Short mmCIF file of C-alpha atoms in Angstrom, two decimals:
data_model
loop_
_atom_site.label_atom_id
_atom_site.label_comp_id
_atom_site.label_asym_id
_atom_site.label_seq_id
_atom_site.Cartn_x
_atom_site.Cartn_y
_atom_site.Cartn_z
CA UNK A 8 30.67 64.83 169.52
CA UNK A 9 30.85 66.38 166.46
CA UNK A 10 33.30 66.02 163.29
CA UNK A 11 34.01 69.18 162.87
CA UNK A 12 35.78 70.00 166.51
CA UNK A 13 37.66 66.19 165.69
CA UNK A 14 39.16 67.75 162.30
CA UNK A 15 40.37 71.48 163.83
CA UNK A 16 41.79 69.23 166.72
CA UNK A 17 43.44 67.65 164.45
CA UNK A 18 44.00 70.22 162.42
CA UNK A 19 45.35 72.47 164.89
CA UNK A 20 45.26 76.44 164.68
CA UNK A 21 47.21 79.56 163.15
CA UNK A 22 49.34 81.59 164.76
CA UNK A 23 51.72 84.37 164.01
CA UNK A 24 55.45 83.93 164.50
CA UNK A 25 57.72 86.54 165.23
CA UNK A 26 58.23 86.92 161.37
CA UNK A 27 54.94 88.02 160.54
CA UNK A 28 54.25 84.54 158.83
CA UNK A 29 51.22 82.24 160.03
CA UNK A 30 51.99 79.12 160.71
CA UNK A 31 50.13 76.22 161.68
CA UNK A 32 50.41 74.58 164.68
CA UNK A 33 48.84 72.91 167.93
CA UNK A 34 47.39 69.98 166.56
CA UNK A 35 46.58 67.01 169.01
CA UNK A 36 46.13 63.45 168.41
CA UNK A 37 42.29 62.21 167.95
CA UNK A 38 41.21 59.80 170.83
CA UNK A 39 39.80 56.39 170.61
CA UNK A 40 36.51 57.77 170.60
CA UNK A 41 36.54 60.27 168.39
CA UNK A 42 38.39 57.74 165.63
CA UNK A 43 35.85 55.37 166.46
CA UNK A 44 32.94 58.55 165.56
CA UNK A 45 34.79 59.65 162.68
CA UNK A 46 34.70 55.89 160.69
CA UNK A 47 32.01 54.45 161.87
CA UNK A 48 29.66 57.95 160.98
CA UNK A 49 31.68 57.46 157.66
CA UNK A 50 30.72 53.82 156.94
CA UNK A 51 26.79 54.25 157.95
CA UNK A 52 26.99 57.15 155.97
CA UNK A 53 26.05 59.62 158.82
CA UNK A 54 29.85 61.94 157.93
CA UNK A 55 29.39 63.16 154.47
CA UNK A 56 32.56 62.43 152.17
CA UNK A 57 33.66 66.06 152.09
CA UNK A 58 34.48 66.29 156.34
CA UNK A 59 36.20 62.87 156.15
CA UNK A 60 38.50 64.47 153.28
CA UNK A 61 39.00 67.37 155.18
CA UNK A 62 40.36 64.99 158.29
CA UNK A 63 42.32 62.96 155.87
CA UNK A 64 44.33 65.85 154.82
CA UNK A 65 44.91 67.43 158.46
CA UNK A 66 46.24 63.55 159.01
CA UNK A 67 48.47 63.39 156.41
CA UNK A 68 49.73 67.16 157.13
CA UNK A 69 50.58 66.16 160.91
CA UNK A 70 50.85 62.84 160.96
CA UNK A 71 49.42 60.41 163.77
CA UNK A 72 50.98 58.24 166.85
CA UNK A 73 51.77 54.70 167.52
CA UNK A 74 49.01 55.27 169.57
CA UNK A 75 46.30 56.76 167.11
CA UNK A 76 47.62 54.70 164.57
CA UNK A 77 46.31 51.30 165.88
CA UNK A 78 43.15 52.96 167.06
CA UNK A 79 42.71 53.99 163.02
CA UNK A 80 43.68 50.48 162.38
CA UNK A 81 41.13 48.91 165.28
CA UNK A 82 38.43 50.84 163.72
CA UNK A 83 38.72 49.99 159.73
CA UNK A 84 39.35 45.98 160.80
CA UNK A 85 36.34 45.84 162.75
CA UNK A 86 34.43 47.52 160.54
CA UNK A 87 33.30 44.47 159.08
CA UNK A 88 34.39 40.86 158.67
CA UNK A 89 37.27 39.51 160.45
CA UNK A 90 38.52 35.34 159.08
CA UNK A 91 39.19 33.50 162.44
CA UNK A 92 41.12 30.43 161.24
CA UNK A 93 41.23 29.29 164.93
CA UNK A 94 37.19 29.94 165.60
CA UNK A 95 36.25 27.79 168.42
CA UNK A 96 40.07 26.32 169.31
CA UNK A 97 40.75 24.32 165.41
CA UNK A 98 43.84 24.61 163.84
CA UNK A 99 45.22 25.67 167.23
CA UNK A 100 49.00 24.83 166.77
CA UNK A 101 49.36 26.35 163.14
CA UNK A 102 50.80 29.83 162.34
CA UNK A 103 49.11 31.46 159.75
CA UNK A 104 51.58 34.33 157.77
CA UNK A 105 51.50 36.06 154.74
CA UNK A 106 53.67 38.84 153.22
CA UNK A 107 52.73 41.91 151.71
CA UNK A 108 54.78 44.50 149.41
CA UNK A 109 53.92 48.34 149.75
CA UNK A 110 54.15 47.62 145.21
CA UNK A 111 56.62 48.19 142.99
CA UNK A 112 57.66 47.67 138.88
CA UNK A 113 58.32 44.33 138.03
CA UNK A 114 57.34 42.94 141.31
CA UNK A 115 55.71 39.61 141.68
CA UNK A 116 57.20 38.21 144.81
CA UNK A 117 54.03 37.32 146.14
CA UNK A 118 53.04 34.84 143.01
CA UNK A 119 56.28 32.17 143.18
CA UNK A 120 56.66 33.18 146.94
CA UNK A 121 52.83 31.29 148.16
CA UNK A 122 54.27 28.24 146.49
CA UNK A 123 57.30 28.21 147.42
CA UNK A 124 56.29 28.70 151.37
CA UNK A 125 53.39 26.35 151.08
CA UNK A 126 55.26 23.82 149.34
CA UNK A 127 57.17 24.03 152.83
CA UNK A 128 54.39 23.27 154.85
CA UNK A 129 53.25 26.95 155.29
CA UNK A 130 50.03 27.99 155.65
CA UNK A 131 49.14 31.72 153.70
CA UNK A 132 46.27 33.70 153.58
CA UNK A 133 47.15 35.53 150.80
CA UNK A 134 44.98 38.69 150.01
CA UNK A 135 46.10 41.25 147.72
CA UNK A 136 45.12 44.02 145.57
CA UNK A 137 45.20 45.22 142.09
CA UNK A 138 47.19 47.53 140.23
CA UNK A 139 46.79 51.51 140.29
CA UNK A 140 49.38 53.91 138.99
CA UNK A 141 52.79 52.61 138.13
CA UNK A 142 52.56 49.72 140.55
CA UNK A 143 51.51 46.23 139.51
CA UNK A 144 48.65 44.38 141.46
CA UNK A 145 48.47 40.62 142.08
CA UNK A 146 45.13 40.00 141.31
CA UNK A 147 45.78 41.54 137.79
CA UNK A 148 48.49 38.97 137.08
CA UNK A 149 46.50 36.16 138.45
CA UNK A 150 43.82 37.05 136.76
CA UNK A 151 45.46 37.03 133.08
CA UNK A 152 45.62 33.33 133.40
CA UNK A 153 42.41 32.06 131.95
CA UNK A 154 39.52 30.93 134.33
CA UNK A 155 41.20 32.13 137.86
CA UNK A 156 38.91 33.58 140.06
CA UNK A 157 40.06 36.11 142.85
CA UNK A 158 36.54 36.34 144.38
CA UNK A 159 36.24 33.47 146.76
CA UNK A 160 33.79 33.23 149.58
CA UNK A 161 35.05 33.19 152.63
CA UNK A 162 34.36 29.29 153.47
CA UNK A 163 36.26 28.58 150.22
CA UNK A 164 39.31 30.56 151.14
CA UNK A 165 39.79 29.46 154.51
CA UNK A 166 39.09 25.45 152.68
CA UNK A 167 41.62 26.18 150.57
CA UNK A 168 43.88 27.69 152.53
CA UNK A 169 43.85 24.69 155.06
CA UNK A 170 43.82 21.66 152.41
CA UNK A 171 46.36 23.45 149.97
CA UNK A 172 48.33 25.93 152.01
CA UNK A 173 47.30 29.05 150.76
CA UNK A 174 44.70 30.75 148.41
CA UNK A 175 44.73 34.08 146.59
CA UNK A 176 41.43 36.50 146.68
CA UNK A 177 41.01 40.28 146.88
CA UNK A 178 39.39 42.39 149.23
CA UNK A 179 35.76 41.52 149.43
CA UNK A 180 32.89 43.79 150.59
CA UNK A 181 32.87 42.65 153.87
CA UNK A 182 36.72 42.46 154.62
CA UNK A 183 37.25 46.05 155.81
CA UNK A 184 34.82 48.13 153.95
CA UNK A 185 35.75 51.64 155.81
CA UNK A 186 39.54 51.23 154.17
CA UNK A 187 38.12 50.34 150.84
CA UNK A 188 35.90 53.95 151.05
CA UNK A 189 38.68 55.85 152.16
CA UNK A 190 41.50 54.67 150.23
CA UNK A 191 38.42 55.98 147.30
CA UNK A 192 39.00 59.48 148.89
CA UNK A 193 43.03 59.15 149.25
CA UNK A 194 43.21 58.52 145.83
CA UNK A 195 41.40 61.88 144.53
CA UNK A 196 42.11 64.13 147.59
CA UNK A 197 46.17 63.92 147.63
CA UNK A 198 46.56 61.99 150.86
CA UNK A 199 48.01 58.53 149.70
CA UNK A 200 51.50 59.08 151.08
CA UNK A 201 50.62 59.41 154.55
CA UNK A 202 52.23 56.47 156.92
CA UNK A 203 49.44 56.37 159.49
CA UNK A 204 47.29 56.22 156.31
CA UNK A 205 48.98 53.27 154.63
CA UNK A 206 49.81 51.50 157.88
CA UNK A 207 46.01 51.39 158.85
CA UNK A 208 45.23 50.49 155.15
CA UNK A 209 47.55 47.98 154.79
CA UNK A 210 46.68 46.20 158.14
CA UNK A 211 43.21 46.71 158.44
CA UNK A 212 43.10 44.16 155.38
CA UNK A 213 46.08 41.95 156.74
CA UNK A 214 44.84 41.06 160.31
CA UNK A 215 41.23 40.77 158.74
CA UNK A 216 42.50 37.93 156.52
CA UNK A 217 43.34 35.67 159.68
CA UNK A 218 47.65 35.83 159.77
CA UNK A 219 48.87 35.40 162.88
CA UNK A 220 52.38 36.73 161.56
CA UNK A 221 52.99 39.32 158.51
CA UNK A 222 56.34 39.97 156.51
CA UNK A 223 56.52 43.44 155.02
CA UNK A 224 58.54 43.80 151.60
CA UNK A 225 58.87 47.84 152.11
CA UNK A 226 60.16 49.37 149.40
CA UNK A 227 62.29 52.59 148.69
CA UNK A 228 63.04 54.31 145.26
CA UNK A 229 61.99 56.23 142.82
CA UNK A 230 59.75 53.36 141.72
CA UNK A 231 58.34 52.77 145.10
CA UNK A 232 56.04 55.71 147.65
CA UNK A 233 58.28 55.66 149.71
CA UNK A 234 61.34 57.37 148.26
CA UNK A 235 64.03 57.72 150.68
CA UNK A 236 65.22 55.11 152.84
CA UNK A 237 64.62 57.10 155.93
CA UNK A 238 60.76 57.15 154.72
CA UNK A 239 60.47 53.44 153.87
CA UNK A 240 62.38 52.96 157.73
CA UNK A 241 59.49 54.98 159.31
CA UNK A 242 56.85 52.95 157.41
CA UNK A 243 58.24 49.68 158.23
CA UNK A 244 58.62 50.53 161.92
CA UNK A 245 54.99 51.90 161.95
CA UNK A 246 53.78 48.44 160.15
CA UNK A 247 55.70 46.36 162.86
CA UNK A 248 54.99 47.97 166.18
CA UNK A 249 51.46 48.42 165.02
CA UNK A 250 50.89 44.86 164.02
CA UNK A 251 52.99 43.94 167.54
CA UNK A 252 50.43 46.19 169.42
CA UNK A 253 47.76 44.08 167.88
CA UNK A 254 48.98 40.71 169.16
CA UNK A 255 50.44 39.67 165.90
CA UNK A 256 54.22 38.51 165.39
CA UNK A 257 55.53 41.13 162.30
CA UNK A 258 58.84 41.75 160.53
CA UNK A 259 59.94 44.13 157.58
CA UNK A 260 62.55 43.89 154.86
CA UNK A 261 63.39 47.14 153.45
CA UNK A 262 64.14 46.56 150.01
CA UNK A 263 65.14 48.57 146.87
CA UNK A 264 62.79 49.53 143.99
CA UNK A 265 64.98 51.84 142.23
CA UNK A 266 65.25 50.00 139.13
CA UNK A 267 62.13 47.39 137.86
CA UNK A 268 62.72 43.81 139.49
CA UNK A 269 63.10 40.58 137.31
CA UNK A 270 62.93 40.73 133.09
CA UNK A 271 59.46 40.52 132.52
CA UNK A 272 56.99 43.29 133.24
CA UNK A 273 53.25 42.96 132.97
CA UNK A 274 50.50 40.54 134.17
CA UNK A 275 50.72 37.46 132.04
CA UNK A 276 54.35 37.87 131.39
CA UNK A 277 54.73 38.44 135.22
CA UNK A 278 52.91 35.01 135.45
CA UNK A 279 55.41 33.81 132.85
CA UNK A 280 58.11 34.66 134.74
CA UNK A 281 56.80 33.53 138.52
CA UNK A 282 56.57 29.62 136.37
CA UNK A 283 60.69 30.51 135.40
CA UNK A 284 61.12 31.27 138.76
CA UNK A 285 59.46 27.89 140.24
CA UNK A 286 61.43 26.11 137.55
CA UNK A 287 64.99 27.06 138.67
CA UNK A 288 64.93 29.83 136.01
CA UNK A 289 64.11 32.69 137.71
CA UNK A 290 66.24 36.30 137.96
CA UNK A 291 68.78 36.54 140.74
CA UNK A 292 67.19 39.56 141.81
CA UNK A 293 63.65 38.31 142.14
CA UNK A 294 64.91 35.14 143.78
CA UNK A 295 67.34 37.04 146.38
CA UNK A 296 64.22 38.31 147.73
CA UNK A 297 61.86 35.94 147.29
CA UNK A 298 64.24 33.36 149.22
CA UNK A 299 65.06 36.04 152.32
CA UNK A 300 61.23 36.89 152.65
CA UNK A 301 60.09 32.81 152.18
CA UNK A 302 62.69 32.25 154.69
CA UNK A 303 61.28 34.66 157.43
CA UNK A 304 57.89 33.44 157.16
CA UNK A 305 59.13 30.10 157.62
CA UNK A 306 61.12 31.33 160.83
CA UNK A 307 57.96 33.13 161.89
CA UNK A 308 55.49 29.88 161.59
CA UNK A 309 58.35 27.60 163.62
CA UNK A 310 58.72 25.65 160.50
CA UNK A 311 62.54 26.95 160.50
CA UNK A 312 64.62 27.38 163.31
CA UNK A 313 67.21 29.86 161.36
CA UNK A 314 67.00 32.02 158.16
CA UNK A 315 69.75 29.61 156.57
CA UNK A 316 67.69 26.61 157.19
CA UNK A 317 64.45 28.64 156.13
CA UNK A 318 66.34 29.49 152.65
CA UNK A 319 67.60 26.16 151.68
CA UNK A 320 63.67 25.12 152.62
CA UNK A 321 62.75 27.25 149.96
CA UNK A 322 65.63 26.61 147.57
CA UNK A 323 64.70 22.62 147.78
CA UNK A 324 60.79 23.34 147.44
CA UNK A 325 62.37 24.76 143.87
CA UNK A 326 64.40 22.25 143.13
CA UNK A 327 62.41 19.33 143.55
CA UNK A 328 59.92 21.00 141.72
CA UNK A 329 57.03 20.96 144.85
CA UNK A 330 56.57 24.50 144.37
CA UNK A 331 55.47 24.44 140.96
CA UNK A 332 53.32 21.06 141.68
CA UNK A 333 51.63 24.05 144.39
CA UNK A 334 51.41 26.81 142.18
CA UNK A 335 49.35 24.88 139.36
CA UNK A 336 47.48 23.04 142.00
CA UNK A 337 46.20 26.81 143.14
CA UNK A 338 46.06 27.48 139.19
CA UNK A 339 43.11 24.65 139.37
CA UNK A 340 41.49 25.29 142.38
CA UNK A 341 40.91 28.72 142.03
CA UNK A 342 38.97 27.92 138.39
CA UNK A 343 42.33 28.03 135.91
CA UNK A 344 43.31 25.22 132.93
CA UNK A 345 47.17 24.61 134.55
CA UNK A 346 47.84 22.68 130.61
CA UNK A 347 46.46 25.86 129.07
CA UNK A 348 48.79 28.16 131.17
CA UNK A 349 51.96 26.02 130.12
CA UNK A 350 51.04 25.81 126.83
CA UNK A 351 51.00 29.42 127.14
CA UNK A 352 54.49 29.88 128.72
CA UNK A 353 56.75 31.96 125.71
CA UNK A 354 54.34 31.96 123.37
CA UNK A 355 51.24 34.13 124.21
CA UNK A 356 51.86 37.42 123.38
CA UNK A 357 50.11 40.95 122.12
CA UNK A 358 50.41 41.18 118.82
CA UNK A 359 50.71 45.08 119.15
CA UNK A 360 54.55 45.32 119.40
CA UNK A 361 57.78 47.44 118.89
CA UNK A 362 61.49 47.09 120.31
CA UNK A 363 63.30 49.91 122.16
CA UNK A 364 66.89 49.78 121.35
CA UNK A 365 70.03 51.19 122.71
CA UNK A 366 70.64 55.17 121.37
CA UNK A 367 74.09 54.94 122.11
CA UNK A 368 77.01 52.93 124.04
CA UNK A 369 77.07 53.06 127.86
CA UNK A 370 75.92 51.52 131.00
CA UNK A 371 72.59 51.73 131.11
CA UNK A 372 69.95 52.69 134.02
CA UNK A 373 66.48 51.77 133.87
CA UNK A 374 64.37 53.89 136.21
CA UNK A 375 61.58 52.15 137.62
CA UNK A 376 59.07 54.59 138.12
CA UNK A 377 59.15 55.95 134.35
CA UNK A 378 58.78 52.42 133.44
CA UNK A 379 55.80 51.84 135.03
CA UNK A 380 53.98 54.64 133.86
CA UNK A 381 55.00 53.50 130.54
CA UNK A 382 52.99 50.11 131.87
CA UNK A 383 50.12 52.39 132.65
CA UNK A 384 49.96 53.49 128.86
CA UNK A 385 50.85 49.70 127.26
CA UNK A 386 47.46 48.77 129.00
CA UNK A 387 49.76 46.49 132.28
CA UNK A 388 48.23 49.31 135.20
CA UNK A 389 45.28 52.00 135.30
CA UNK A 390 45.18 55.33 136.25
CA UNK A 391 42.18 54.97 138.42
CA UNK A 392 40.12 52.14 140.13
CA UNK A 393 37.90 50.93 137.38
CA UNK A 394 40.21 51.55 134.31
CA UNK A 395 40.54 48.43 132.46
CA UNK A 396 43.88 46.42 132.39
CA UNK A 397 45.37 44.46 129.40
CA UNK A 398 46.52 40.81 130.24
CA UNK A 399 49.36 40.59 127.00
CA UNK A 400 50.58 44.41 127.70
CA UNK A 401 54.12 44.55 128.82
CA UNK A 402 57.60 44.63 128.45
CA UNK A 403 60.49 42.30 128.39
CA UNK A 404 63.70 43.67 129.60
CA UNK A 405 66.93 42.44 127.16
CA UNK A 406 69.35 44.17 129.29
CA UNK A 407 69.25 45.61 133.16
CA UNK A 408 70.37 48.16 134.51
CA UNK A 409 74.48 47.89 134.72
CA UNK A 410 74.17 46.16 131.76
CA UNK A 411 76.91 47.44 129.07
CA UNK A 412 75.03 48.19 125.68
CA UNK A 413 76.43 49.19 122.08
CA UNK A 414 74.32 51.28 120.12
CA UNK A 415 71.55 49.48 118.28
CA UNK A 416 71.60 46.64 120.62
CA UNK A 417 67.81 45.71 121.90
CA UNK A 418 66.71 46.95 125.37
CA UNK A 419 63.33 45.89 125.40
CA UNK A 420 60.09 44.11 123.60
CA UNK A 421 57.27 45.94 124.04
CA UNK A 422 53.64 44.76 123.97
CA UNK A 423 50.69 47.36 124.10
CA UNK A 424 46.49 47.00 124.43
CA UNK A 425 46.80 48.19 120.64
CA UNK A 426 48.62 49.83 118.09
CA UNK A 427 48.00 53.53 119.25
CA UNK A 428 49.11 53.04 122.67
CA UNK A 429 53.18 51.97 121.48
CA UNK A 430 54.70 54.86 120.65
CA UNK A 431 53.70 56.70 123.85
CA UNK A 432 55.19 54.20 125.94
CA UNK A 433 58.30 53.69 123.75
CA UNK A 434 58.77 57.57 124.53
CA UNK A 435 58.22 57.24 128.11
CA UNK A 436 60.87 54.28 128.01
CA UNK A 437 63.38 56.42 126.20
CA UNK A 438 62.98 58.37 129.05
CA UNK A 439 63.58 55.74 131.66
CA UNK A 440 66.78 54.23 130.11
CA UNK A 441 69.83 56.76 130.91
CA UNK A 442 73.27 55.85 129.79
CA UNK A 443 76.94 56.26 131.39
CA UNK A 444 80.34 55.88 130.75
CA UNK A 445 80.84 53.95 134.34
CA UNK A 446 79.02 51.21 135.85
CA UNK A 447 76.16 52.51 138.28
CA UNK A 448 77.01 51.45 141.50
CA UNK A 449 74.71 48.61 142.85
CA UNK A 450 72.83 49.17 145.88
CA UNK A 451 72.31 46.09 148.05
CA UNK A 452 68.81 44.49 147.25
CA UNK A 453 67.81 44.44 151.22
CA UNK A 454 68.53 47.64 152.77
CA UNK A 455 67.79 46.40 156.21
CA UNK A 456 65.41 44.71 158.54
CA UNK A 457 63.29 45.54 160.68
#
């Protein structure tokens, strides 16, 4: 077997059509086997970098089956460690689910969601990733509160998991290695936006962190990959019949990312924001989600019989204040000071700031995707894998989109890494504010559900 006949297979061939233009076409789907050759001769270094390039770009130009999909998925889980929480018949009877977000602006479900579920009775194996580009990452925001450490061993996240009801890390070396390499080479070779690609990416990770059941927040926009709601619909189905395939129970929410989510943007002020949200405080927007998504997991793990029962679940772990109790419990376990943190709450800020303010009367807009790369330059996000990330950069939003603003009135605080990096970002955020004489229309939070 040899990689290159796997990559013209997959490549397919020119031919001429009857306008004189050559056009690609035959390409075939890759077997089992020659998957299997192409990651495992990538992971023991035996395929050099550029050939596995080379076959990432013929899969993202023709795309890959149900089929080929879960062998690409098979073959980057088992490439290295896979968390059993029911190794040798314990913890039989419990449903292990977690949720994950394909990213957005503003978006830190995943922080007040944990606690919420696991103040419920849920147990999550929650592991996420870190920002790159305009999207936030978890870890990031977690990691802005003093003394939290992502990087658990194994035994201590599937302790903590069990005694607490859930536990935060990142990917570790072991968990998937042949997704962490090539998501390296998606990054610089053009081939992030493929679905077989993120699919096998996303779940590789997922099913390797033990969850029996996964909600998918999928997310459509100009501030999400996907951009049209006919591409986030053929991502989610892709996530759910390839997690079904692999014997694990799997739902998606597609949900809108047009415009940033919540009023605080950043990691600490995210963080800020999750401990509103846990209070009774938080946005309606980031709860309407929050509370469908904590609901289906709930559903999922038997722990609700309907989504109305698995909302007002969530809605009283709020109110009676046992999801915060769970959130600073995590705080401690995983190495944080939970008095520093509320000490914290409204008053730690950059003290590199400016205010972006309304250049004339209107409805305004706030485009997500412009404000996140405005993030990237404050210091919240990073342009590449090992670009630094600043825990007090940020924004917080003084109006939303619809909002009705006279000229002069404030839009935004902005917080940057340092003085230099402000007035880039307050351009960029110029740009991302548009103004109308009519309301924008409002587009339903959850498109649909799949």
């Amino acid at each position: 077997m040899r990689a290159t006949d796997i990559i013209i297979k997959k490549r397919g061939i020119f031919v001429t059509d009857e306008n004189g233009n050559r056009v690609l076409q035959g390409s075939q789907p890759n077997s089992k086997e020659e998957i299997h050759f192409m990651i495992d001769g990538y992971v023991k270094q035996e395929i050099p970098e550029y050939q596995i390039s080379a076959w990432l770009m013929a899969i993202f130009l023709n795309g890959m089956t149900f089929e080929e999909t879960g062998y690409l998925t098979y073959e980057m889980l088992h490439s290295g460690d896979i968390i059993d929480f029911h190794k040798n018949g314990a913890n039989k009877d419990i449903i292990y689910v977690d949720k994950h977000s394909t990213g957005g602006v503003g978006d830190k479900l995943s922080l007040p969601l944990a606690a919420i579920v696991a103040a419920c009775g849920l147990h999550d194996p929650m592991m996420s990733g870190r920002a790159l580009g305009h999207t936030g990452g978890t870890l990031d925001k977690l990691e802005s509160i003093k003394g939290f450490s992502t990087q658990l061993t194994e035994e201590e996240f599937i302790n903590n998991v069990n005694k607490y009801g859930y536990s935060m890390i990142g990917q570790t070396k072991k968990i998937a290695p042949a997704d962490k390499l090539l998501y390296a080479l998606r990054d610089v070779t053009g081939t992030v936006e493929s679905v077989a690609l993120i699919t096998a990416s996303i779940l590789s990770k997922k099913i390797a962190e033990g969850s029996d059941g996964l909600v998918f927040d999928v997310k459509y926009g100009n501030g999400a990959f996907m951009k049209s709601k006919a591409d986030a619909e053929i991502l989610a189905t892709f996530l759910v019949k390839t997690s079904q395939a692999m014997g694990k129970k799997a739902r998606a929410l597609i949900t809108d990312m047009n415009t940033p989510l919540g009023n605080k943007i950043g990691n600490f002020l995210e963080i800020e924001e999750t401990i509103e949200c846990l209070q009774g405080k938080g946005p309606d927007d980031v709860m309407e989600v929050t509370y469908e998504l904590g609901a289906e997991m709930l559903l999922m793990a038997n722990l609700a019989k309907t989504l109305d029962e698995g909302k007002s679940m969530c809605k009283a772990a709020v109110d009676s204040g046992a999801a915060l109790k769970k959130f600073l419990e995590n705080v401690e376990v995983q190495g944080g000071d939970s008095d520093q943190l509320m000490k914290e709450i409204g008053q730690r800020r950059s003290e590199f700031t400016t205010n972006l303010t309304a250049s004339q009367d209107g409805y305004i807009f706030i485009n997500a995707y412009k404000t996140g790369m405005a993030g990237v330059t404050l210091g919240v996000g990073r342009n590449k894998t090992t670009d630094p990330v600043c825990g007090d950069a940020g924004m917080i939003l003084h109006a939303r989109t619809g909002d009705f603003v006279h000229k002069g009135d404030l839009i935004m605080e902005i917080f940057g890494k340092d003085k230099d990096c402000l007035e880039p970002a307050k351009k960029l955020l110029e740009e991302a504010v548009s103004y109308s004489e009519k309301q924008p229309e409002k587009n339903p939070l959850i498109f649909k559900k799949i």
